PDB file of N, CA and C in Angstrom:
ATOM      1  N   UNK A   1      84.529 -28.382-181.841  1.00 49.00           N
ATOM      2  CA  UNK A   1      85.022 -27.329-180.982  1.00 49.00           C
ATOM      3  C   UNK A   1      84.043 -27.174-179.817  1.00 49.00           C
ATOM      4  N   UNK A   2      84.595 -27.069-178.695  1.00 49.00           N
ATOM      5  CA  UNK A   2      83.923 -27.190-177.219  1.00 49.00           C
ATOM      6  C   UNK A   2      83.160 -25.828-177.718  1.00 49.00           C
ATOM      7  N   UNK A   3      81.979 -25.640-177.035  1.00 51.00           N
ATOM      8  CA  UNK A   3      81.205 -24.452-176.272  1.00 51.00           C
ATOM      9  C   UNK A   3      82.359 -22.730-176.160  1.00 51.00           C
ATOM     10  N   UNK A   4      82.939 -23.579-174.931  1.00 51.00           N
ATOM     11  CA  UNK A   4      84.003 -22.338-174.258  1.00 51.00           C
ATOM     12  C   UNK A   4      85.238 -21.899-175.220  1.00 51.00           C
ATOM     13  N   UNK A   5      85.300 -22.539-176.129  1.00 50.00           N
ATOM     14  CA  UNK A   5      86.264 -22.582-177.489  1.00 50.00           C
ATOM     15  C   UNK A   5      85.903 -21.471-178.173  1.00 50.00           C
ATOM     16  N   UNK A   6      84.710 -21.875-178.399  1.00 49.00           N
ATOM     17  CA  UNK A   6      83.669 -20.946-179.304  1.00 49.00           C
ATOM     18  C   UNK A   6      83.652 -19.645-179.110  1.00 49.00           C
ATOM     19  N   UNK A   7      83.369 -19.454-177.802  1.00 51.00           N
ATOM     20  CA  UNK A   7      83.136 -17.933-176.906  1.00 51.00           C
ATOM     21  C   UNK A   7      84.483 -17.266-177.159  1.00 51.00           C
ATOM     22  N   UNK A   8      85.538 -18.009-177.088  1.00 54.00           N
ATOM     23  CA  UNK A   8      87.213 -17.393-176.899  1.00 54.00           C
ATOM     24  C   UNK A   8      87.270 -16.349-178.360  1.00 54.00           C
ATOM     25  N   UNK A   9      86.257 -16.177-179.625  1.00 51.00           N
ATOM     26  CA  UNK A   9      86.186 -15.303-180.753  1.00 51.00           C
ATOM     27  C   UNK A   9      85.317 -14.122-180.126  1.00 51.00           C
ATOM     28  N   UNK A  10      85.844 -12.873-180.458  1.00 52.00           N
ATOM     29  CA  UNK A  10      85.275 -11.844-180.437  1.00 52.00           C
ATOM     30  C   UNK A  10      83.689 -11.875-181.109  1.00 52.00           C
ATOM     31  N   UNK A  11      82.682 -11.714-180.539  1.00 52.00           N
ATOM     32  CA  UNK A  11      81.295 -11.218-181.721  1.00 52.00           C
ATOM     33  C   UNK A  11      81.169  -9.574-181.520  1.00 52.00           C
ATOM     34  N   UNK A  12      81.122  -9.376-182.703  1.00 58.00           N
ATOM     35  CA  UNK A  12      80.991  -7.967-182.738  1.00 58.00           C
ATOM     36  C   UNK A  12      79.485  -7.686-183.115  1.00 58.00           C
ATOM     37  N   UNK A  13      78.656  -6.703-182.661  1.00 60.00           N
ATOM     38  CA  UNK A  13      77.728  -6.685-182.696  1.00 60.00           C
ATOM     39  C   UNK A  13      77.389  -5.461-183.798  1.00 60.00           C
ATOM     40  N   UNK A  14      76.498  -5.408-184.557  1.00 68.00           N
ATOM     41  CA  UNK A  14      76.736  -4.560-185.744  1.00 68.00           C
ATOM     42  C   UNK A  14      75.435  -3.856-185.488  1.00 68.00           C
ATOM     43  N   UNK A  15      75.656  -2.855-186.485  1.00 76.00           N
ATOM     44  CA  UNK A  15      74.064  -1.657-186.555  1.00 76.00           C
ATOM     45  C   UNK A  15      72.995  -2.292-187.477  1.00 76.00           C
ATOM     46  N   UNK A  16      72.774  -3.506-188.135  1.00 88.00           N
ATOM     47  CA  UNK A  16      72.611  -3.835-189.091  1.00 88.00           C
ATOM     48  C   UNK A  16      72.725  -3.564-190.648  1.00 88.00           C
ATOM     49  N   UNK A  17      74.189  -4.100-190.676  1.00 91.00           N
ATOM     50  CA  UNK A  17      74.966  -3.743-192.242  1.00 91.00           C
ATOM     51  C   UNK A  17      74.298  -4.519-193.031  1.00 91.00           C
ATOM     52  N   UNK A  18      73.944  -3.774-194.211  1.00 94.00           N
ATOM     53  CA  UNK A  18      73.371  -4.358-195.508  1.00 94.00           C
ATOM     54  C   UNK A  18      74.121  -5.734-195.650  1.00 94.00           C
ATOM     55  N   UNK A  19      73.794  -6.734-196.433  1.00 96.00           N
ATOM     56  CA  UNK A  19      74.107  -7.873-196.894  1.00 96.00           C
ATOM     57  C   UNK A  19      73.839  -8.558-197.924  1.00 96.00           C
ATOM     58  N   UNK A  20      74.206  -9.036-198.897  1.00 98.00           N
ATOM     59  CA  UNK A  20      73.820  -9.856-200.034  1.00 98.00           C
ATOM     60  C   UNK A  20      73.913 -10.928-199.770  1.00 98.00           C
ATOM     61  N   UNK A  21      72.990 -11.892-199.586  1.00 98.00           N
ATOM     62  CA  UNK A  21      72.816 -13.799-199.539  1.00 98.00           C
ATOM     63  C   UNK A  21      73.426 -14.166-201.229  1.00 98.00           C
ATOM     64  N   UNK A  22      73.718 -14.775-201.589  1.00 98.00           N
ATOM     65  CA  UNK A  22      73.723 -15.486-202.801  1.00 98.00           C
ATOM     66  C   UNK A  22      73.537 -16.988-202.255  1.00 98.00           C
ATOM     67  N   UNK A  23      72.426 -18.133-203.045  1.00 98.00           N
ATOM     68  CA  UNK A  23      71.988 -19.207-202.957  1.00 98.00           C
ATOM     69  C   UNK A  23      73.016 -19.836-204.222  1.00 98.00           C
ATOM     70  N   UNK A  24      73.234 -21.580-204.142  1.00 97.00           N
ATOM     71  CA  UNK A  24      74.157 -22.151-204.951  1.00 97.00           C
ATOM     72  C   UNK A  24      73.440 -22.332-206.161  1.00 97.00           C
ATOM     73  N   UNK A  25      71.946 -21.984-206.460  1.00 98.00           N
ATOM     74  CA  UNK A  25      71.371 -21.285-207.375  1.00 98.00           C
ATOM     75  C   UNK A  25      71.758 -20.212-208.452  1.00 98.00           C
ATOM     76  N   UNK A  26      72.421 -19.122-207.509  1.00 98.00           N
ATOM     77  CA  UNK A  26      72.804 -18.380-208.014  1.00 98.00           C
ATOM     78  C   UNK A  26      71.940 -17.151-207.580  1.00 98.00           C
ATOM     79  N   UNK A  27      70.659 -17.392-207.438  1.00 98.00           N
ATOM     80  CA  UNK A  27      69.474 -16.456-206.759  1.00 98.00           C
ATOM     81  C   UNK A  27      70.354 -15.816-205.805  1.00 98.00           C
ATOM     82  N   UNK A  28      69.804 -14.115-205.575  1.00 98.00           N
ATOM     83  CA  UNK A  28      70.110 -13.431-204.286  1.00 98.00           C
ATOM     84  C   UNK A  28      69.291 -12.770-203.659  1.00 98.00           C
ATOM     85  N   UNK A  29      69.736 -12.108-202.300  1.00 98.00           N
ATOM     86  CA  UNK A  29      68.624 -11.545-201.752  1.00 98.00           C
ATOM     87  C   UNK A  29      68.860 -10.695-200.500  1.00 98.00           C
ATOM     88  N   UNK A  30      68.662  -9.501-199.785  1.00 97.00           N
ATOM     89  CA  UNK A  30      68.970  -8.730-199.125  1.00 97.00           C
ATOM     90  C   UNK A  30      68.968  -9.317-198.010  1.00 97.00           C
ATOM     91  N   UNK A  31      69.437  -8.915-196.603  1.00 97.00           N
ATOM     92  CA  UNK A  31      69.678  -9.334-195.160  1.00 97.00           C
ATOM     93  C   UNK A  31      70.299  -7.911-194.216  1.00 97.00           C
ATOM     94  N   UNK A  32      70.106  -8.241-193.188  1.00 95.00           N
ATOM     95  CA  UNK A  32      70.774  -7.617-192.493  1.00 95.00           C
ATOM     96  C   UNK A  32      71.791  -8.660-191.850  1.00 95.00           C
ATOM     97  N   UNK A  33      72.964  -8.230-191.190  1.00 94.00           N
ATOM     98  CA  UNK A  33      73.874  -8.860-190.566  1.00 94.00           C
ATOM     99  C   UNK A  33      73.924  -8.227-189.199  1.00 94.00           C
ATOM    100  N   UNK A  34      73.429  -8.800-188.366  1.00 91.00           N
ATOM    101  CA  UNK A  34      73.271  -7.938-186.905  1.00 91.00           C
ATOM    102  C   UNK A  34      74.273  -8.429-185.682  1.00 91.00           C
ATOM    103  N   UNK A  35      75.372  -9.773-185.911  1.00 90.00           N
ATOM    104  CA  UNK A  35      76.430  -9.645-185.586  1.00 90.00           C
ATOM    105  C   UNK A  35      77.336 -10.915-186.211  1.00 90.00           C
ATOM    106  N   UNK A  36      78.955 -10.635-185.921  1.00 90.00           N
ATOM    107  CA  UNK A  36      79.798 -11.102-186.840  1.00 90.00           C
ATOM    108  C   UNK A  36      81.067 -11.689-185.615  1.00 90.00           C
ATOM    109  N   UNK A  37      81.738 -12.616-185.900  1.00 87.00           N
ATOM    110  CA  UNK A  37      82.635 -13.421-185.267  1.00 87.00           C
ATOM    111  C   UNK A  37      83.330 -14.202-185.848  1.00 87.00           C
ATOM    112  N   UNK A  38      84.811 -14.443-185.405  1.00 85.00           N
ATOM    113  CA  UNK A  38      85.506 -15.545-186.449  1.00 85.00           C
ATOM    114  C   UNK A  38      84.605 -17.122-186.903  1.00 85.00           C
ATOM    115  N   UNK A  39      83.546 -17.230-185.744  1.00 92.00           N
ATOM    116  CA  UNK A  39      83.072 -18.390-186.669  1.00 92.00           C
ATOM    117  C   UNK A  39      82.115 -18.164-187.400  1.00 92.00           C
ATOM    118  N   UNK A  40      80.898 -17.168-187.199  1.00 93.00           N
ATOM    119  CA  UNK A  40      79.665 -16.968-187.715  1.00 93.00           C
ATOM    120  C   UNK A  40      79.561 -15.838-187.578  1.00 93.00           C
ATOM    121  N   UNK A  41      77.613 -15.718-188.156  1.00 94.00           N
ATOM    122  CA  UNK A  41      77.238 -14.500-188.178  1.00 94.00           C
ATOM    123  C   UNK A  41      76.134 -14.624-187.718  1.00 94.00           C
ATOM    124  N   UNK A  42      74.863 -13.613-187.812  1.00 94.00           N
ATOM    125  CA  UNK A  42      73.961 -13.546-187.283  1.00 94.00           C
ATOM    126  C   UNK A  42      73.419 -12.614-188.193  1.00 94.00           C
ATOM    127  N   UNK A  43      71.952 -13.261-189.623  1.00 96.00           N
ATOM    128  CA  UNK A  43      71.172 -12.410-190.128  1.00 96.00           C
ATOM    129  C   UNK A  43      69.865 -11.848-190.277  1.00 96.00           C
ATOM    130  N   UNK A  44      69.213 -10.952-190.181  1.00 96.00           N
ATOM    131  CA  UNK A  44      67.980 -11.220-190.194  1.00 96.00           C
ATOM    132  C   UNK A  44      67.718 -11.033-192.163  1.00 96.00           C
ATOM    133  N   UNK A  45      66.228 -11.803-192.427  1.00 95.00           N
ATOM    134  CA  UNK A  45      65.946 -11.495-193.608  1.00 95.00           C
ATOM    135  C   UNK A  45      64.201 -11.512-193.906  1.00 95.00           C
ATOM    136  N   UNK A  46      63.628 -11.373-194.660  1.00 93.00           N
ATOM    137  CA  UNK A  46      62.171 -11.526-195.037  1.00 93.00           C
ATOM    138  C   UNK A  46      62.309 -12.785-195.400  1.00 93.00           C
ATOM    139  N   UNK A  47      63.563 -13.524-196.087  1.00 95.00           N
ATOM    140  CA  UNK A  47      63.451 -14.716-196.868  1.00 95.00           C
ATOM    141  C   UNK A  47      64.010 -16.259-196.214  1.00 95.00           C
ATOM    142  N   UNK A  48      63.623 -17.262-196.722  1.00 94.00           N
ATOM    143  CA  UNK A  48      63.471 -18.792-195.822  1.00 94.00           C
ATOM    144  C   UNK A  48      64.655 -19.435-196.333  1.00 94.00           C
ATOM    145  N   UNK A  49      65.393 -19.954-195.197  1.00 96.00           N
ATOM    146  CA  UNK A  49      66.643 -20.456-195.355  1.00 96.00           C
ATOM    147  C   UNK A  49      66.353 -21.992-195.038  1.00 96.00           C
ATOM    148  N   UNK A  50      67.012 -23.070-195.511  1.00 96.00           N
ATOM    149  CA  UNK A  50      66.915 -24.199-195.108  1.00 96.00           C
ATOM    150  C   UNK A  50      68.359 -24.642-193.634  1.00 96.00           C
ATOM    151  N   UNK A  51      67.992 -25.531-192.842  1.00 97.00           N
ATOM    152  CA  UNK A  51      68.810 -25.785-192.164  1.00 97.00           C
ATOM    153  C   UNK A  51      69.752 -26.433-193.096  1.00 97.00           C
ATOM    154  N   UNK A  52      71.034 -26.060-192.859  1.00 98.00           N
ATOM    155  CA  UNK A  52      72.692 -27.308-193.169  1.00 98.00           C
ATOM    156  C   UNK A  52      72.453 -26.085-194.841  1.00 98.00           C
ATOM    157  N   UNK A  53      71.818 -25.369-195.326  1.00 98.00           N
ATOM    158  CA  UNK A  53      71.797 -24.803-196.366  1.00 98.00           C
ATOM    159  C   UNK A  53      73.415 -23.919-196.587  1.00 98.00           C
ATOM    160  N   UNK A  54      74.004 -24.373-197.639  1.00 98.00           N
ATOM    161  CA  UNK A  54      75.315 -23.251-198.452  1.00 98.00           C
ATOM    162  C   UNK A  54      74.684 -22.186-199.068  1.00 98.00           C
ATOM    163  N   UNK A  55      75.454 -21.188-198.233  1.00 98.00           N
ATOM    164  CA  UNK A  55      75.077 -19.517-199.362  1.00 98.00           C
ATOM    165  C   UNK A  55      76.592 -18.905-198.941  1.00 98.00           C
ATOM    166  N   UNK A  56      76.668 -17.698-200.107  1.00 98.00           N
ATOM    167  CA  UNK A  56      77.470 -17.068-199.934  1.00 98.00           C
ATOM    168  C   UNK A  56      77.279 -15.724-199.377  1.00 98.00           C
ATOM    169  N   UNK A  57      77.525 -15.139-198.431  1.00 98.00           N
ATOM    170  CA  UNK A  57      77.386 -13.997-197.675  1.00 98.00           C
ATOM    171  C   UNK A  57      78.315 -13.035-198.246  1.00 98.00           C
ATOM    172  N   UNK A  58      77.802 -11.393-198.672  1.00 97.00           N
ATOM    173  CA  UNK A  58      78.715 -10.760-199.251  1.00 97.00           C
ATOM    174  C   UNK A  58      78.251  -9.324-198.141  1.00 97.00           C
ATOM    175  N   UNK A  59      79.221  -8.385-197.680  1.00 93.00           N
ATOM    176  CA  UNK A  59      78.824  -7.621-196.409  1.00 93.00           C
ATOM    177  C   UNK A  59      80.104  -6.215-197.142  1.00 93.00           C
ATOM    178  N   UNK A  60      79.403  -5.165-197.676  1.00 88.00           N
ATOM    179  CA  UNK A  60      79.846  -4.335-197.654  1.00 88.00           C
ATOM    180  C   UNK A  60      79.881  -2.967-197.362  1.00 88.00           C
ATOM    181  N   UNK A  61      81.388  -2.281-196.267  1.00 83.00           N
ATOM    182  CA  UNK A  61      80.576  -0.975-195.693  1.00 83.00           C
ATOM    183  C   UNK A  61      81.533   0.048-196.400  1.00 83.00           C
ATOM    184  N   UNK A  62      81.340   1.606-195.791  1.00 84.00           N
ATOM    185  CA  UNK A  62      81.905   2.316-196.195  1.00 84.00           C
ATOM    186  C   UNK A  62      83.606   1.879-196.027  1.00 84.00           C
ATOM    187  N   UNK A  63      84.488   1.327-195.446  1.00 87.00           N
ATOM    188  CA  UNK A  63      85.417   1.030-195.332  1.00 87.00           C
ATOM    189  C   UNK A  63      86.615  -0.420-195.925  1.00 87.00           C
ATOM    190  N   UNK A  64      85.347  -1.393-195.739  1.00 86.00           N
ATOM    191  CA  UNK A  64      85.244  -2.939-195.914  1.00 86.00           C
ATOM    192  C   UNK A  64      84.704  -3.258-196.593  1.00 86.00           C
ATOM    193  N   UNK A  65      85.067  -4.589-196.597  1.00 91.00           N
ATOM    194  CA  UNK A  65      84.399  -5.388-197.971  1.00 91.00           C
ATOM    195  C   UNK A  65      84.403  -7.204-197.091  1.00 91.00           C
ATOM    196  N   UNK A  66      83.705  -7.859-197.499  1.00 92.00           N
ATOM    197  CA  UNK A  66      83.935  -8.982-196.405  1.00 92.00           C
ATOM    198  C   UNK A  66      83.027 -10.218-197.251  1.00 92.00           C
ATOM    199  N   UNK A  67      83.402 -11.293-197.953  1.00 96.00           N
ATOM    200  CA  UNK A  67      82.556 -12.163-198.552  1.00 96.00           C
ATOM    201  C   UNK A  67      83.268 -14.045-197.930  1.00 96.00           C
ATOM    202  N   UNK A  68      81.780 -14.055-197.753  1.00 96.00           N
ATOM    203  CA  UNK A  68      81.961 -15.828-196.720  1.00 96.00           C
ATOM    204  C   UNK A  68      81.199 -16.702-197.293  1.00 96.00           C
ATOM    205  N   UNK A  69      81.625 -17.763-197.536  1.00 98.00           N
ATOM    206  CA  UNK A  69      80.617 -18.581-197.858  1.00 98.00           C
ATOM    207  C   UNK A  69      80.778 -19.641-196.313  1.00 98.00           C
ATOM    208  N   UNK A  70      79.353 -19.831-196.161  1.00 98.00           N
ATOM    209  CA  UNK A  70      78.439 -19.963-194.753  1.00 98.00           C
ATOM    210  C   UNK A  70      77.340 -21.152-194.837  1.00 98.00           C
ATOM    211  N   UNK A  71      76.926 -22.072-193.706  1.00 98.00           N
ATOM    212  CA  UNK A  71      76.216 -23.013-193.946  1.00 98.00           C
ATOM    213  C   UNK A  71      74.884 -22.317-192.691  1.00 98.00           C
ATOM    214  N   UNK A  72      73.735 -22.647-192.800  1.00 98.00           N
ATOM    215  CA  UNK A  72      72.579 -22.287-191.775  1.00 98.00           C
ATOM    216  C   UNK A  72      72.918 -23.119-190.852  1.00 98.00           C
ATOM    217  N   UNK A  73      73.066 -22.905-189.880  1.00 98.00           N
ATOM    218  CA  UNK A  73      72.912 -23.403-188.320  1.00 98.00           C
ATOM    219  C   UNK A  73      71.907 -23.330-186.969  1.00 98.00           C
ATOM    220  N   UNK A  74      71.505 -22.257-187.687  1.00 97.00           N
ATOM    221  CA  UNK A  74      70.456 -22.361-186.683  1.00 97.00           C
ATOM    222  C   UNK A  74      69.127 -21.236-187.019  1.00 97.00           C
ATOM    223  N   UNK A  75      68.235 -21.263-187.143  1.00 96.00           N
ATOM    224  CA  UNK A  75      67.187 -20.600-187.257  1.00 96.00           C
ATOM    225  C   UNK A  75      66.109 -19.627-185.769  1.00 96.00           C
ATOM    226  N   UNK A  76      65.554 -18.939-185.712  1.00 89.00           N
ATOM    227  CA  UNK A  76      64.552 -18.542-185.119  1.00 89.00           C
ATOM    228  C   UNK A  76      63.476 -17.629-186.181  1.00 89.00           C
ATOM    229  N   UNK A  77      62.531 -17.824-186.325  1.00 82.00           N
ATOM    230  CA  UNK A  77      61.239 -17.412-186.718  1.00 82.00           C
ATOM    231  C   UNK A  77      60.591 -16.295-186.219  1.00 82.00           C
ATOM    232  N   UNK A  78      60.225 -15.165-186.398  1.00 79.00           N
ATOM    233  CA  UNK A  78      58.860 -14.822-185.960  1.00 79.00           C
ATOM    234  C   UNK A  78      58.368 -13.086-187.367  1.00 79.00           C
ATOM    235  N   UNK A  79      56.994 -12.876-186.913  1.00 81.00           N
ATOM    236  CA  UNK A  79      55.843 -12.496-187.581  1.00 81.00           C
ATOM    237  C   UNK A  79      57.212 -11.319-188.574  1.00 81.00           C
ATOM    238  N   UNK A  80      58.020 -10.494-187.696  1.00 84.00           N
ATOM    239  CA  UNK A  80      58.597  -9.847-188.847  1.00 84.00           C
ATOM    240  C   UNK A  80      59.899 -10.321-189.340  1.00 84.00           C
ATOM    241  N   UNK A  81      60.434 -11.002-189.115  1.00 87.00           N
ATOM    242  CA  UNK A  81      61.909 -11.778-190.080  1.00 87.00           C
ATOM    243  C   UNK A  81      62.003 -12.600-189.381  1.00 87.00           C
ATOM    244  N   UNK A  82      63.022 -13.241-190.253  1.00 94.00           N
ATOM    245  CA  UNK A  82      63.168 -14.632-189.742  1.00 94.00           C
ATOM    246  C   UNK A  82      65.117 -14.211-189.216  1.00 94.00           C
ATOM    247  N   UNK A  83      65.335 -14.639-188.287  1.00 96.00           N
ATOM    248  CA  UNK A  83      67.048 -14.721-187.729  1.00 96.00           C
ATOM    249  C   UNK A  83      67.362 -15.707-188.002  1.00 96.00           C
ATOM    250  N   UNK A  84      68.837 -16.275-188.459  1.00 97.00           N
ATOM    251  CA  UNK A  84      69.737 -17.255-188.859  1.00 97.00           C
ATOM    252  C   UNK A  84      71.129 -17.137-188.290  1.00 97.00           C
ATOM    253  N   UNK A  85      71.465 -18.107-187.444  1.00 97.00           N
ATOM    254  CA  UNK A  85      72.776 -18.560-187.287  1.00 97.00           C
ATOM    255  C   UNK A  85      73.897 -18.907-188.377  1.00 97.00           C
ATOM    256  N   UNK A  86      74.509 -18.689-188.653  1.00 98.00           N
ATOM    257  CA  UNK A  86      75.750 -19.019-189.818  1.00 98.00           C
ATOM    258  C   UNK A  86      76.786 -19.521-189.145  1.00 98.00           C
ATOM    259  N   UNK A  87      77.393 -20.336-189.851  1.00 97.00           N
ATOM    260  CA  UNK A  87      78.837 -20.922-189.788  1.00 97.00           C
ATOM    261  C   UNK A  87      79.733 -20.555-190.642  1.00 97.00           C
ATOM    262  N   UNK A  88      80.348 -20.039-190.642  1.00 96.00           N
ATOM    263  CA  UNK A  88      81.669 -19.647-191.868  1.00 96.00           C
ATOM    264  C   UNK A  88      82.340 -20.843-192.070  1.00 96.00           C
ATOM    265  N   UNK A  89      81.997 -21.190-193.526  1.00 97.00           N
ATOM    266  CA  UNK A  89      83.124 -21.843-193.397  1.00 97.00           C
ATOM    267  C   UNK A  89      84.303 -21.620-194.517  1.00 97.00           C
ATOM    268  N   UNK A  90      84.431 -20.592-195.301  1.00 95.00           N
ATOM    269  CA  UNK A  90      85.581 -20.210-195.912  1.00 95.00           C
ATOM    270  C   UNK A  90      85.104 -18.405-195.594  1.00 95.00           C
ATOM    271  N   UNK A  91      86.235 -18.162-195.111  1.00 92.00           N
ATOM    272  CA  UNK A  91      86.651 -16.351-196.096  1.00 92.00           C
ATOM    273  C   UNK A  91      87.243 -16.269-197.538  1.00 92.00           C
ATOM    274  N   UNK A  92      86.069 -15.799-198.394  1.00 87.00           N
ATOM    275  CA  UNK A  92      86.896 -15.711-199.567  1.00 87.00           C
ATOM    276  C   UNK A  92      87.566 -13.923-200.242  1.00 87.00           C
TER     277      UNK A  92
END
């Protein structure tokens, strides 16, 4: 999918909604989700994700309920969390 393809999905930008990671481990672990779009998301966490890594993303608010399983796409680093790009690739 082109660039300008990409952009044509709404990102909604969030307050940072709680989040549950689940690893194909089975291990889990808290996140924030600081924004959301038909293809991806955007999380911050304390914890280290591998690039091309499968987890399942579970995002629930007072209204919603929303669970994705998601591959890492992209990373940025620094001293207080680490940010992650996601790819959705199922809504379950």
């Amino acid at each position: 999918m082109s660039d300008e393809n990409k952009r044509r999905f709404v990102r909604m930008e969030l307050e940072n909604i709680p989040t549950t990671i689940t690893r194909q481990d089975g291990s889990t672990f808290d996140a924030l989700c600081k924004n959301l779009s038909g293809l991806g998301m955007l999380i911050e966490t304390n914890e280290s994700l591998e690039l091309n890594e499968e987890i399942s993303a579970h995002i629930k608010t007072e209204r919603n309920e929303l669970q994705v399983t998601a591959s890492v796409t992209r990373e940025v680093t620094n001293d207080d969390a680490n940010s992650y790009g996601l790819t959705i690739i199922t809504f379950n």
